[in-house]
CSV table of C-alpha atoms and ligand atoms in Angstrom, one decimal:
chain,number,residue,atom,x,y,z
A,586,UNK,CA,45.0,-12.5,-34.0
A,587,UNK,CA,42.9,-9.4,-32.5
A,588,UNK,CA,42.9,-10.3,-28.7
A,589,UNK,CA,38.9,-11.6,-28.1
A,590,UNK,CA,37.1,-9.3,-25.6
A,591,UNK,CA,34.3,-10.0,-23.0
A,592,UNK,CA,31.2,-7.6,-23.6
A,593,UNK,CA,30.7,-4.5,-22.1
A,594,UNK,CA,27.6,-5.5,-20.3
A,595,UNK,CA,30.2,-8.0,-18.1
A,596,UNK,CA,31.7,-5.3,-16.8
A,597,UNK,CA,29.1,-3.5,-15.5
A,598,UNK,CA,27.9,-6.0,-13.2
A,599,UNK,CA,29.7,-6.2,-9.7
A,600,UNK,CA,30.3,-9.4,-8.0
A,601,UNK,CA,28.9,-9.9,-4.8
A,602,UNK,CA,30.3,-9.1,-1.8
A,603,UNK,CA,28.5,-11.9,0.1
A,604,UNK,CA,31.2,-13.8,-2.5
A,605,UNK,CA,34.0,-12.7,-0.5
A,606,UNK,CA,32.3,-13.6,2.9
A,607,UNK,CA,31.4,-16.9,1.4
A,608,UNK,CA,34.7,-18.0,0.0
A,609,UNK,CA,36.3,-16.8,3.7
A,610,UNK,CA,34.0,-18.7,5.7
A,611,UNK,CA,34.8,-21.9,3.3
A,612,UNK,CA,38.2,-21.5,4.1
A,613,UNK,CA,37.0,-21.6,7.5
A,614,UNK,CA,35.2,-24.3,8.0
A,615,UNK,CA,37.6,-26.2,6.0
A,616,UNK,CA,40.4,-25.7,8.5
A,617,UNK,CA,37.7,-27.2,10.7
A,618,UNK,CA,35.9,-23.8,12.3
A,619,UNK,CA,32.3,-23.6,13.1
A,620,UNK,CA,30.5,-21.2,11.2
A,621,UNK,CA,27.4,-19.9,11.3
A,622,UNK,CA,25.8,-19.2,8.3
A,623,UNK,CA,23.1,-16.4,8.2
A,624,UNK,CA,24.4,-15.0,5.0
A,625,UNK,CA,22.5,-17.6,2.6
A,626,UNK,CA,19.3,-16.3,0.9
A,627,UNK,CA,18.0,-19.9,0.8
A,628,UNK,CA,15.9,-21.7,2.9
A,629,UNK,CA,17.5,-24.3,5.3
A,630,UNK,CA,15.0,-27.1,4.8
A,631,UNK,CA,14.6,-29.0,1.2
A,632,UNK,CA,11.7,-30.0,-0.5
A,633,UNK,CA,8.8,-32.3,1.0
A,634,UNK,CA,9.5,-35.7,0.9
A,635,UNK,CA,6.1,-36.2,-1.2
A,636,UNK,CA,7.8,-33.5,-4.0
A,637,UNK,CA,10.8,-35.0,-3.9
A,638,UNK,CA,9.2,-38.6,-4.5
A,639,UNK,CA,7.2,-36.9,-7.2
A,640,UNK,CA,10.3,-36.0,-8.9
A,641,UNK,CA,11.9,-39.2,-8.4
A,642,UNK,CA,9.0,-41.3,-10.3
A,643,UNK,CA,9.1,-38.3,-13.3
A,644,UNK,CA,12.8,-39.6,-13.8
A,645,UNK,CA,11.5,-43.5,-13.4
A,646,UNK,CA,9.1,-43.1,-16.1
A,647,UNK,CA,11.1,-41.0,-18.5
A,648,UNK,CA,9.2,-37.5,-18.2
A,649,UNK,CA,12.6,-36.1,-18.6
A,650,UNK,CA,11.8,-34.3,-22.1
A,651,UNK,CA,10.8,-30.8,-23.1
A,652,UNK,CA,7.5,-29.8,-22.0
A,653,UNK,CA,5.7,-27.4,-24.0
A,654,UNK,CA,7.2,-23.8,-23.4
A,655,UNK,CA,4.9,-22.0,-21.2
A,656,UNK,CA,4.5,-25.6,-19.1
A,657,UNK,CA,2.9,-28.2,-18.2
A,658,UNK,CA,-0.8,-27.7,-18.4
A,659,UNK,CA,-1.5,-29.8,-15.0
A,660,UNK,CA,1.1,-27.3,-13.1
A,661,UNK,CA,-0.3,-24.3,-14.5
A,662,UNK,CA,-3.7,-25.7,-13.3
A,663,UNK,CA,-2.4,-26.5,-10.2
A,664,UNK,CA,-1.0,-23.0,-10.1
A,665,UNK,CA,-4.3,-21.1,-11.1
A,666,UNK,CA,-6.5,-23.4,-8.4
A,667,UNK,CA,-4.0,-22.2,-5.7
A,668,UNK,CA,-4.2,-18.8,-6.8
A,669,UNK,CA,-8.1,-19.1,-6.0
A,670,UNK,CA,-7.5,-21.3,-2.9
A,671,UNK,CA,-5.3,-19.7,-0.9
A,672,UNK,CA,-5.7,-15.7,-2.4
A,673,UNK,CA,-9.3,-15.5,-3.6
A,674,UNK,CA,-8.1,-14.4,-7.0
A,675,UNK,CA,-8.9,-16.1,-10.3
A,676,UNK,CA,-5.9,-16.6,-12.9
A,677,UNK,CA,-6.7,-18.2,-15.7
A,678,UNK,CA,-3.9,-21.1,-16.6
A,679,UNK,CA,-3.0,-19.8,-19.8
A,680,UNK,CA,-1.6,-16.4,-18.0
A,681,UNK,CA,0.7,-18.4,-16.2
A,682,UNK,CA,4.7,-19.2,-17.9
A,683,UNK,CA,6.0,-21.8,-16.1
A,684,UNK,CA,10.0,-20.3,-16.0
A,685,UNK,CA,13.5,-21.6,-14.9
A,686,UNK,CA,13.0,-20.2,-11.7
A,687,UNK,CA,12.1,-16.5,-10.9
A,688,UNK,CA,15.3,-15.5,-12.4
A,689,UNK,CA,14.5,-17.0,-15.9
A,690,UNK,CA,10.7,-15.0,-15.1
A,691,UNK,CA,13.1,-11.8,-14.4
A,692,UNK,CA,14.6,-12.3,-17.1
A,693,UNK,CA,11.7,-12.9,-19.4
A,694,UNK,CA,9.6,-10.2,-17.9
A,695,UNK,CA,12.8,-7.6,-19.0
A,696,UNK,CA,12.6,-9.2,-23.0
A,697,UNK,CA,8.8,-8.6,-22.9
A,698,UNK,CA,8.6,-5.3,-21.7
A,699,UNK,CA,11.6,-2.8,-22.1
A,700,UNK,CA,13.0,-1.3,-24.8
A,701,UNK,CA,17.1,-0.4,-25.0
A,702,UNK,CA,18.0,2.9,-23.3
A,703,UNK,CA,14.8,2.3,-21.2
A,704,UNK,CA,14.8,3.0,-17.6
A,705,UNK,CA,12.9,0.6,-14.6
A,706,UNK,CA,12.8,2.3,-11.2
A,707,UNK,CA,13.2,0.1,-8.3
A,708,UNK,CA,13.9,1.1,-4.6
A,709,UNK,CA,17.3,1.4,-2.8
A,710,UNK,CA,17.7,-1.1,-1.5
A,711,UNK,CA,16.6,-4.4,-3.9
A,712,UNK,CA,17.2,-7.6,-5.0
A,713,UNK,CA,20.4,-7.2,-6.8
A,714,UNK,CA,19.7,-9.3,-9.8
A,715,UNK,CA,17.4,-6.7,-11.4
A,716,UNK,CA,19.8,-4.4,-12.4
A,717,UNK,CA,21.4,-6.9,-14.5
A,718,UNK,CA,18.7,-8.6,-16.5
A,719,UNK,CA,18.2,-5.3,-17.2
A,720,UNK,CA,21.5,-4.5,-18.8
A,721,UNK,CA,20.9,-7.6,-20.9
A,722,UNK,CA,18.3,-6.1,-22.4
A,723,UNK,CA,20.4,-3.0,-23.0
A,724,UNK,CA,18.2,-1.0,-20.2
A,725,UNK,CA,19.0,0.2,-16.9
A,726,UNK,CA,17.7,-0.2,-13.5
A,727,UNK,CA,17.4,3.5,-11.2
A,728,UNK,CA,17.7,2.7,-7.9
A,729,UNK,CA,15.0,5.4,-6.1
A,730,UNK,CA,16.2,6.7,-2.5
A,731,UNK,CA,13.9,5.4,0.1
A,732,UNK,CA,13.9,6.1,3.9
A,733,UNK,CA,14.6,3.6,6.7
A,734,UNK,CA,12.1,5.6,8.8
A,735,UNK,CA,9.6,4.3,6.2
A,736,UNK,CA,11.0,0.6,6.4
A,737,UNK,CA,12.7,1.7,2.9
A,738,UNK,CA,9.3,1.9,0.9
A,739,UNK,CA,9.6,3.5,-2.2
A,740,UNK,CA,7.9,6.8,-1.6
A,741,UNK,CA,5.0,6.9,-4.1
A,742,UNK,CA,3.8,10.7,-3.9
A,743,UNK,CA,7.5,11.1,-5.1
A,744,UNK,CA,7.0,8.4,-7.8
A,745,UNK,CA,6.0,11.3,-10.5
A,746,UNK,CA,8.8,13.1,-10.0
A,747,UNK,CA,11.1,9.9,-10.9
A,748,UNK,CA,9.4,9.5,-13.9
A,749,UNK,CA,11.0,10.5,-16.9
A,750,UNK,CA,10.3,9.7,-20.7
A,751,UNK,CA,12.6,7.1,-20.4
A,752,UNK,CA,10.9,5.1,-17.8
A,753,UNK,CA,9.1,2.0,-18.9
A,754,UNK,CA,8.1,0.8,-15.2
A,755,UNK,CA,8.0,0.5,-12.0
A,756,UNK,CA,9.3,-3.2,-10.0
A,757,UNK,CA,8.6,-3.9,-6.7
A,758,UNK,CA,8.9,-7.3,-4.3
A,759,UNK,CA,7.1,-8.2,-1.2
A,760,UNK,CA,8.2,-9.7,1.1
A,761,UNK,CA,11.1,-7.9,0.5
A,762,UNK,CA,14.9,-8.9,-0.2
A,763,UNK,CA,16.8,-7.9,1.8
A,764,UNK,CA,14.2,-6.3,4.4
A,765,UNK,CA,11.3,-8.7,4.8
A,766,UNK,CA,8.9,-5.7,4.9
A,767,UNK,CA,5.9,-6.6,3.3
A,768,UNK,CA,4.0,-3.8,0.9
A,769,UNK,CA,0.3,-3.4,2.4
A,770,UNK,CA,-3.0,-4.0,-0.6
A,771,UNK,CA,-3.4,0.3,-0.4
A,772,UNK,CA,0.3,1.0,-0.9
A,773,UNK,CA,-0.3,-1.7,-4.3
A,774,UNK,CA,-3.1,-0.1,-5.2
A,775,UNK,CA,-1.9,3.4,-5.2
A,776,UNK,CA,1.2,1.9,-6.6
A,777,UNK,CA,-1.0,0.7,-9.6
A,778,UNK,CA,-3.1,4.0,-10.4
A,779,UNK,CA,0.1,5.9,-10.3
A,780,UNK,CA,1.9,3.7,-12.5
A,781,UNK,CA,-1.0,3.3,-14.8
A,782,UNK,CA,-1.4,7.1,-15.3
A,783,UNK,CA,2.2,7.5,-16.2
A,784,UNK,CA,1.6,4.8,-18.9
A,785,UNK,CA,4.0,2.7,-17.1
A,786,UNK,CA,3.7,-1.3,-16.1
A,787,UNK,CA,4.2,-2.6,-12.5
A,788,UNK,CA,5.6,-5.7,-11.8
A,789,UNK,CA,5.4,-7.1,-7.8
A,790,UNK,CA,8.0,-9.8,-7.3
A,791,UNK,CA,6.4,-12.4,-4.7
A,792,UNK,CA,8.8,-14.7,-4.7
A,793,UNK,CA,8.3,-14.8,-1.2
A,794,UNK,CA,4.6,-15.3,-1.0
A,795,UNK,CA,3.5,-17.4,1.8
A,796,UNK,CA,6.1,-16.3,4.0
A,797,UNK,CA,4.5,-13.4,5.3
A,798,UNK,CA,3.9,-13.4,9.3
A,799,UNK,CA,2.3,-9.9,9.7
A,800,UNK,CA,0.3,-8.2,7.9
A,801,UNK,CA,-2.3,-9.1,4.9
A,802,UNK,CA,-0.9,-12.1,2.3
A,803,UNK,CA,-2.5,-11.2,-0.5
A,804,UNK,CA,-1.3,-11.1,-4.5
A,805,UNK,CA,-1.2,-8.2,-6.3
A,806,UNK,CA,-3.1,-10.1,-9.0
A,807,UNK,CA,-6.3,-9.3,-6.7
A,808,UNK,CA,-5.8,-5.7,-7.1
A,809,UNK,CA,-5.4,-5.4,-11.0
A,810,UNK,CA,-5.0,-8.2,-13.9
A,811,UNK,CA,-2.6,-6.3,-15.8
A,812,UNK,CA,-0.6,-6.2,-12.6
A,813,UNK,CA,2.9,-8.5,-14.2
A,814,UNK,CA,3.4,-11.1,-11.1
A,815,UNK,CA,6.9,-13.1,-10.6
A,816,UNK,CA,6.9,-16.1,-7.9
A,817,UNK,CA,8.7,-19.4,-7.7
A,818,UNK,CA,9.4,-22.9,-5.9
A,819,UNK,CA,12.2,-21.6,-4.5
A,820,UNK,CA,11.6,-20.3,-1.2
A,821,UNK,CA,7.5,-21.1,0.1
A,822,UNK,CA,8.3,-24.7,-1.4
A,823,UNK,CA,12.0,-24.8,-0.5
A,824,UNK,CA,13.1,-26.0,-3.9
A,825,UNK,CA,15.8,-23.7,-5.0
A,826,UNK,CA,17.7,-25.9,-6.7
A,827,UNK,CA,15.1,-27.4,-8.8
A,828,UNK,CA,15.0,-24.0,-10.7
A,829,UNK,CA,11.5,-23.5,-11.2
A,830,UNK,CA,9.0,-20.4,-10.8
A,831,UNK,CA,6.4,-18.6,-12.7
A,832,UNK,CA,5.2,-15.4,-14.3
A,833,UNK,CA,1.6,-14.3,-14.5
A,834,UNK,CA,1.2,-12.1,-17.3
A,835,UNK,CA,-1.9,-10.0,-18.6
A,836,UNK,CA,-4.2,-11.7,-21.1
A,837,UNK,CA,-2.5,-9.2,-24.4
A,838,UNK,CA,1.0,-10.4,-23.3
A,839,UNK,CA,0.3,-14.1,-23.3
A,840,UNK,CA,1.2,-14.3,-27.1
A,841,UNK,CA,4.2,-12.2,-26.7
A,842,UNK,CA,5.7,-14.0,-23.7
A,843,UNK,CA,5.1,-17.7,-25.3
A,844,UNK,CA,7.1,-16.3,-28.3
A,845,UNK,CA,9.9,-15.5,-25.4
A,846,UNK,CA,9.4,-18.5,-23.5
A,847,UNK,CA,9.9,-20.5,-26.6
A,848,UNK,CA,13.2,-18.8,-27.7
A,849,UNK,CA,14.8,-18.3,-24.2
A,850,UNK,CA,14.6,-20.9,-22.3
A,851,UNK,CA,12.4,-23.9,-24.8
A,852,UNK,CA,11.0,-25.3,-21.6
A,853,UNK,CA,11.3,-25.1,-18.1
A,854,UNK,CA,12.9,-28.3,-16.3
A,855,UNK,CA,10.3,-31.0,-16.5
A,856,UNK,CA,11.4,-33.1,-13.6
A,857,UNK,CA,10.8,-30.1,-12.0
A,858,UNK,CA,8.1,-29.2,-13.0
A,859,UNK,CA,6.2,-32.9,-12.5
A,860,UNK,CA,7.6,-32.9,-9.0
A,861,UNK,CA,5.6,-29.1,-8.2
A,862,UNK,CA,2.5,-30.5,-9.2
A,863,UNK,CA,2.3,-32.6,-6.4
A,864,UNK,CA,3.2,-29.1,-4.0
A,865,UNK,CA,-0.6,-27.8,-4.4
A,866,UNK,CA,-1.3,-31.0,-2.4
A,867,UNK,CA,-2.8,-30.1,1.1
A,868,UNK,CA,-0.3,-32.5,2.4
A,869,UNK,CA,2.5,-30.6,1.1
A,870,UNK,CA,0.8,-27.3,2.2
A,871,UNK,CA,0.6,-28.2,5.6
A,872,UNK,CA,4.1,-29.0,5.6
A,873,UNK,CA,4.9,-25.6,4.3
A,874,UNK,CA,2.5,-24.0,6.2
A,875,UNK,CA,4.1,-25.5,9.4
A,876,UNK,CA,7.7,-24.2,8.3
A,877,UNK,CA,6.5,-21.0,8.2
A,878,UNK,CA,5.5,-21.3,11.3
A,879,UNK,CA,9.4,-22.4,12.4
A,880,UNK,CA,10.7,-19.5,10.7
A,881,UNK,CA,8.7,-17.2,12.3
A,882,UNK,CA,9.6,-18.3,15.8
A,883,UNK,CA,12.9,-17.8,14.7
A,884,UNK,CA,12.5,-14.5,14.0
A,885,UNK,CA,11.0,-13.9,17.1
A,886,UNK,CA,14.3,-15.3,18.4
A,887,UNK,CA,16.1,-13.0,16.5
A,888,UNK,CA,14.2,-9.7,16.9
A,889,UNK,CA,14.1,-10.3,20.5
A,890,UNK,CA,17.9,-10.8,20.4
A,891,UNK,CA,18.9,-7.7,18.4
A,892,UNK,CA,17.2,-5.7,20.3
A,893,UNK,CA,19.0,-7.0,23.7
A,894,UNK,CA,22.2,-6.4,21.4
A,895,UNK,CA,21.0,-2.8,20.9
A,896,UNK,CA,21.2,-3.2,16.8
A,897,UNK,CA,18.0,-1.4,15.7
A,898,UNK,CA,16.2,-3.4,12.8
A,899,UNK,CA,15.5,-0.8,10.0
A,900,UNK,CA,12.3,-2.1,8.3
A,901,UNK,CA,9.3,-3.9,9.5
A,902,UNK,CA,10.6,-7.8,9.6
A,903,UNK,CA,7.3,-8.7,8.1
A,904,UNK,CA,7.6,-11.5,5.9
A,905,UNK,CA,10.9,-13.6,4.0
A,906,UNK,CA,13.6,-14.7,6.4
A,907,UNK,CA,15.7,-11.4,6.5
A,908,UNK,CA,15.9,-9.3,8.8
A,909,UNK,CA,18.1,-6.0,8.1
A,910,UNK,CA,19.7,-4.4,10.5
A,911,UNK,CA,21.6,-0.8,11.4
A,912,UNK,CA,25.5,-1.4,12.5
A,913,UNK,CA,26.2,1.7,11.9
A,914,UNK,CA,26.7,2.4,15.7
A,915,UNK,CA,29.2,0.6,15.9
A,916,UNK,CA,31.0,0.5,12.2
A,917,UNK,CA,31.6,3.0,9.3
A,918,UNK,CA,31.6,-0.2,6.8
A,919,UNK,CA,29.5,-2.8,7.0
A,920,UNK,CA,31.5,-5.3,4.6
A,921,UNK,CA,34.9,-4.5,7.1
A,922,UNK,CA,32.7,-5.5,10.2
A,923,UNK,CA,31.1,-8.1,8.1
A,924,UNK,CA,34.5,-9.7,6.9
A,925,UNK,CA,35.8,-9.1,11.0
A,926,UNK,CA,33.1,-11.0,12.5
A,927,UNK,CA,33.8,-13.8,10.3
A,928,UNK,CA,37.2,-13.9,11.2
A,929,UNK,CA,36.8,-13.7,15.2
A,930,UNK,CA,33.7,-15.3,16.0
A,931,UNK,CA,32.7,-17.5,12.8
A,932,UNK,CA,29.4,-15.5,11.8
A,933,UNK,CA,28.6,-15.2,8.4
A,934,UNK,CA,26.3,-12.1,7.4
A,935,UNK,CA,25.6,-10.2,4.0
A,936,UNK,CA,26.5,-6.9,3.7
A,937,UNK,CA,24.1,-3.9,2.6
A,938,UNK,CA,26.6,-2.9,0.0
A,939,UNK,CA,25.1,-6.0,-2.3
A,940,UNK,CA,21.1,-4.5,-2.4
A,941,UNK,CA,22.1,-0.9,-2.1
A,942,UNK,CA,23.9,2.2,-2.5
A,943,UNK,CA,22.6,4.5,-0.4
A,944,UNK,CA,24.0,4.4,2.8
A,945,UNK,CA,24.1,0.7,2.4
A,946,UNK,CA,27.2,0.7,4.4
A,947,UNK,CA,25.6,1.3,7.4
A,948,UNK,CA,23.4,-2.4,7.2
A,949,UNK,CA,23.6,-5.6,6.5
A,950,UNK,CA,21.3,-8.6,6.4
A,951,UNK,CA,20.2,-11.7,8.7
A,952,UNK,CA,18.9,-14.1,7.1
A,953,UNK,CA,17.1,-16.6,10.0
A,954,UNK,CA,17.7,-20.1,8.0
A,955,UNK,CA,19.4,-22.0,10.7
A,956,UNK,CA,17.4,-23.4,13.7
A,957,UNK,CA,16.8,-21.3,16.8
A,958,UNK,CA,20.0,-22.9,19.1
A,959,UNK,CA,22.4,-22.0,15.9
A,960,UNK,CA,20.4,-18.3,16.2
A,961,UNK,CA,20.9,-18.2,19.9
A,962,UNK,CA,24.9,-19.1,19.5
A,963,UNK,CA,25.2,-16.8,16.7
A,964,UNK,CA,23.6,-13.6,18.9
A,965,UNK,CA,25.7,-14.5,21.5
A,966,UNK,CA,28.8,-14.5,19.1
A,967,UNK,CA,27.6,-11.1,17.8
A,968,UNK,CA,27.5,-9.6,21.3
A,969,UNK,CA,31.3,-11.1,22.4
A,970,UNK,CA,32.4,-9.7,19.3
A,971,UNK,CA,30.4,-6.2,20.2
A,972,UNK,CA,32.0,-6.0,23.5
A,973,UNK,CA,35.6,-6.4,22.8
A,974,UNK,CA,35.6,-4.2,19.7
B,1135,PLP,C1,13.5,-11.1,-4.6
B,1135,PLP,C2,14.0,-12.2,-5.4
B,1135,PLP,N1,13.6,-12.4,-6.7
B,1135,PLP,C3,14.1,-13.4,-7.4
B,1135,PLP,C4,15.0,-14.3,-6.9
B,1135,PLP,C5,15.5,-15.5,-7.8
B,1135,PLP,O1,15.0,-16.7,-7.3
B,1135,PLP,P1,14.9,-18.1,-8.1
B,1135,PLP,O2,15.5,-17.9,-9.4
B,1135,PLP,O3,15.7,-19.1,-7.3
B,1135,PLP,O4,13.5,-18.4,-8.2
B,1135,PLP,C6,15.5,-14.2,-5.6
B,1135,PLP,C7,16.4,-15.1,-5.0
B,1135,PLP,O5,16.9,-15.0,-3.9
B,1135,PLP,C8,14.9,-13.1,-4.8
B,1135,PLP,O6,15.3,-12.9,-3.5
């Protein structure tokens, strides 16, 4: 029998390195060390208690079926109120397809609107993932250079010259992963009329919307409606595992994404989506509202401690929990140092090498999920480890 063979598209996508820093630091910690984990792009809290209980009764009184495929109306109501609430904008519900998670909206957003041999330009560095819903859909992410003197923005009066007849759009995120810089309403705008002109499609991920502690909050959706927006419980809600988020799409893609949402995924989780509901709650936002006001302290924490440690930050720490960071000072190879800290004082980071590939051995990324004592212990770590190197 022919020996069976994994597609092609397998082997183009390279594991993480955080993998290898993650299956270290369980070794670790099951040989009874203390690590500290600031590696883990996932909030340390879980989901208010009123969410969770929400989610509990679904499961009591049997909502456990499909829902229909773009979701349940009363979410995507909840969804388009908050829209107006908190960001002044007006979504109608029926824009709104309720996904398995961002990553099910990623991948969605990549069946609805590239072609095979199409190219999407993202900046260097980005959330890794893109790349690879991509490739499923036979196209290919370019990675555009950007400059840590501009806090890695994607230079837009270069934008043009990036464009090529393959290029089908242009995907931004803010907040940003891995830099929690935050894109300004002018640099969207501008972002929008460029695109536009090149008879491209922009797509902002704001998957980390609501975690922004400088600078304007705002949705792209308030500077254009065919703007594509991504977002999800995962990190403002601190639901990750419930895999649930959302795409907003313009009012001529709503048939065509249904059709998608239908065939990929036939409905989103409905526990899930019964529990979120109850997240629009004011209760629930004050919660939320006063976690971001935790994490933000903690960055504080953080910023002020790099800087005593002399590791420059390389992009305006705006908004997510990351912070990234320069080691080149002290290290030709981020992963190496990455993997050596581990080893000798217990500190768990992410490499740049997993959001980048220029000069992305020269960073790596905080992320500020642990309280501020575990921050403190971990700085303090960093610079014992600084000092004997
Ligand atoms: C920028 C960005 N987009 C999308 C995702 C996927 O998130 P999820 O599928 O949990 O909603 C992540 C996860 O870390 C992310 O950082």
């Amino acid at each position: 029998m022919e020996k069976q063979k994994l597609a092609t598209r397998v082997g183009q996508i390279a594991p993480f390195q955080v993998m290898a820093v993650l299956a270290r630091a369980k070794q670790l910690e099951a040989q009874g060390d203390d690590v500290i984990h600031l590696e883990i792009g996932e909030p340390d809290f879980v989901a208010v208690d009123a969410v969770g209980d929400a989610g509990v009764s679904a499961i009591q009184e049997g909502k456990t079926g499909y829902t229909s495929a773009t979701g349940l109306p009363e979410l995507k109501k909840a969804i388009s109120e908050d829209y107006l609430r908190r960001y002044q904008v007006d979504v109608s519900p029926e824009r709104i397809i309720i996904t398995p998670g961002a990553s099910g909206a990623l991948l969605l957003m990549a069946s609805l609107m590239v072609n095979a041999g199409d190219e999407v330009l993202m900046p260097d560095p980005c959330y890794p993932c893109n790349r690879h819903f991509l490739t499923q859909v036979g196209a290919m992410a370019t990675l555009v250079d950007t400059d840590a003197k501009n806090g890695f923005e994607l230079s837009l009066q270069k934008l043009a010259g990036y464009w090529s007849e393959k290029t089908s759009g242009l995907w931004l995120a803010s907040p940003s992963n891995p830099t929690g810089a935050v894109l300004s309403r002018a640099y969207i705008e501008e972002a929008w009329q460029k695109v536009r002109s090149l008879g491209g499609h922009l797509l902002v991920d704001e998957i980390y919307q609501g975690l922004v502690y400088e600078g304007e909050d705002f949705s792209a959706l308030s500077v254009a409606d065919d703007i594509f927006v991504i977002n999800s419980f995962s990190k403002y809600f601190a639901m990750t595992g419930w895999r649930l988020g959302w795409i907003v799409v313009p009012e001529w893609a709503i048939e065509g994404a249904t059709k998608l949402a239908q065939n990929l995924f036939i409905s989103a989780p409905s526990v899930s989506q019964y529990a979120a509901v109850r997240a629009f709650n004011a209760d629930v936002l004050a919660e939320c509202e006063a976690r971001r006001q935790t994490l933000n302290a903690r960055r504080r924490v953080l910023l002020d401690g790099l800087r005593e440690l002399g590791l420059p930050v390389v992009a305006p720490a705006h908004g997510a929990f990351y912070v990234y960071v320069d080691v080149s000072g002290i290290t030709q190879d981020a992963m190496t140092w990455c993997l050596a800290l581990l080893e000798q004082e217990k500190v768990a980071l992410t490499p740049g090498a997993d959001f980048g590939v220029k000069d992305a051995h020269k960073y790596v990324r905080f992320a500020y999920t642990c309280d501020e004592e575990r921050l403190k212990q971990a700085l303090a770590r960093i610079e014992r480890f600084i000092e004997c190197k």
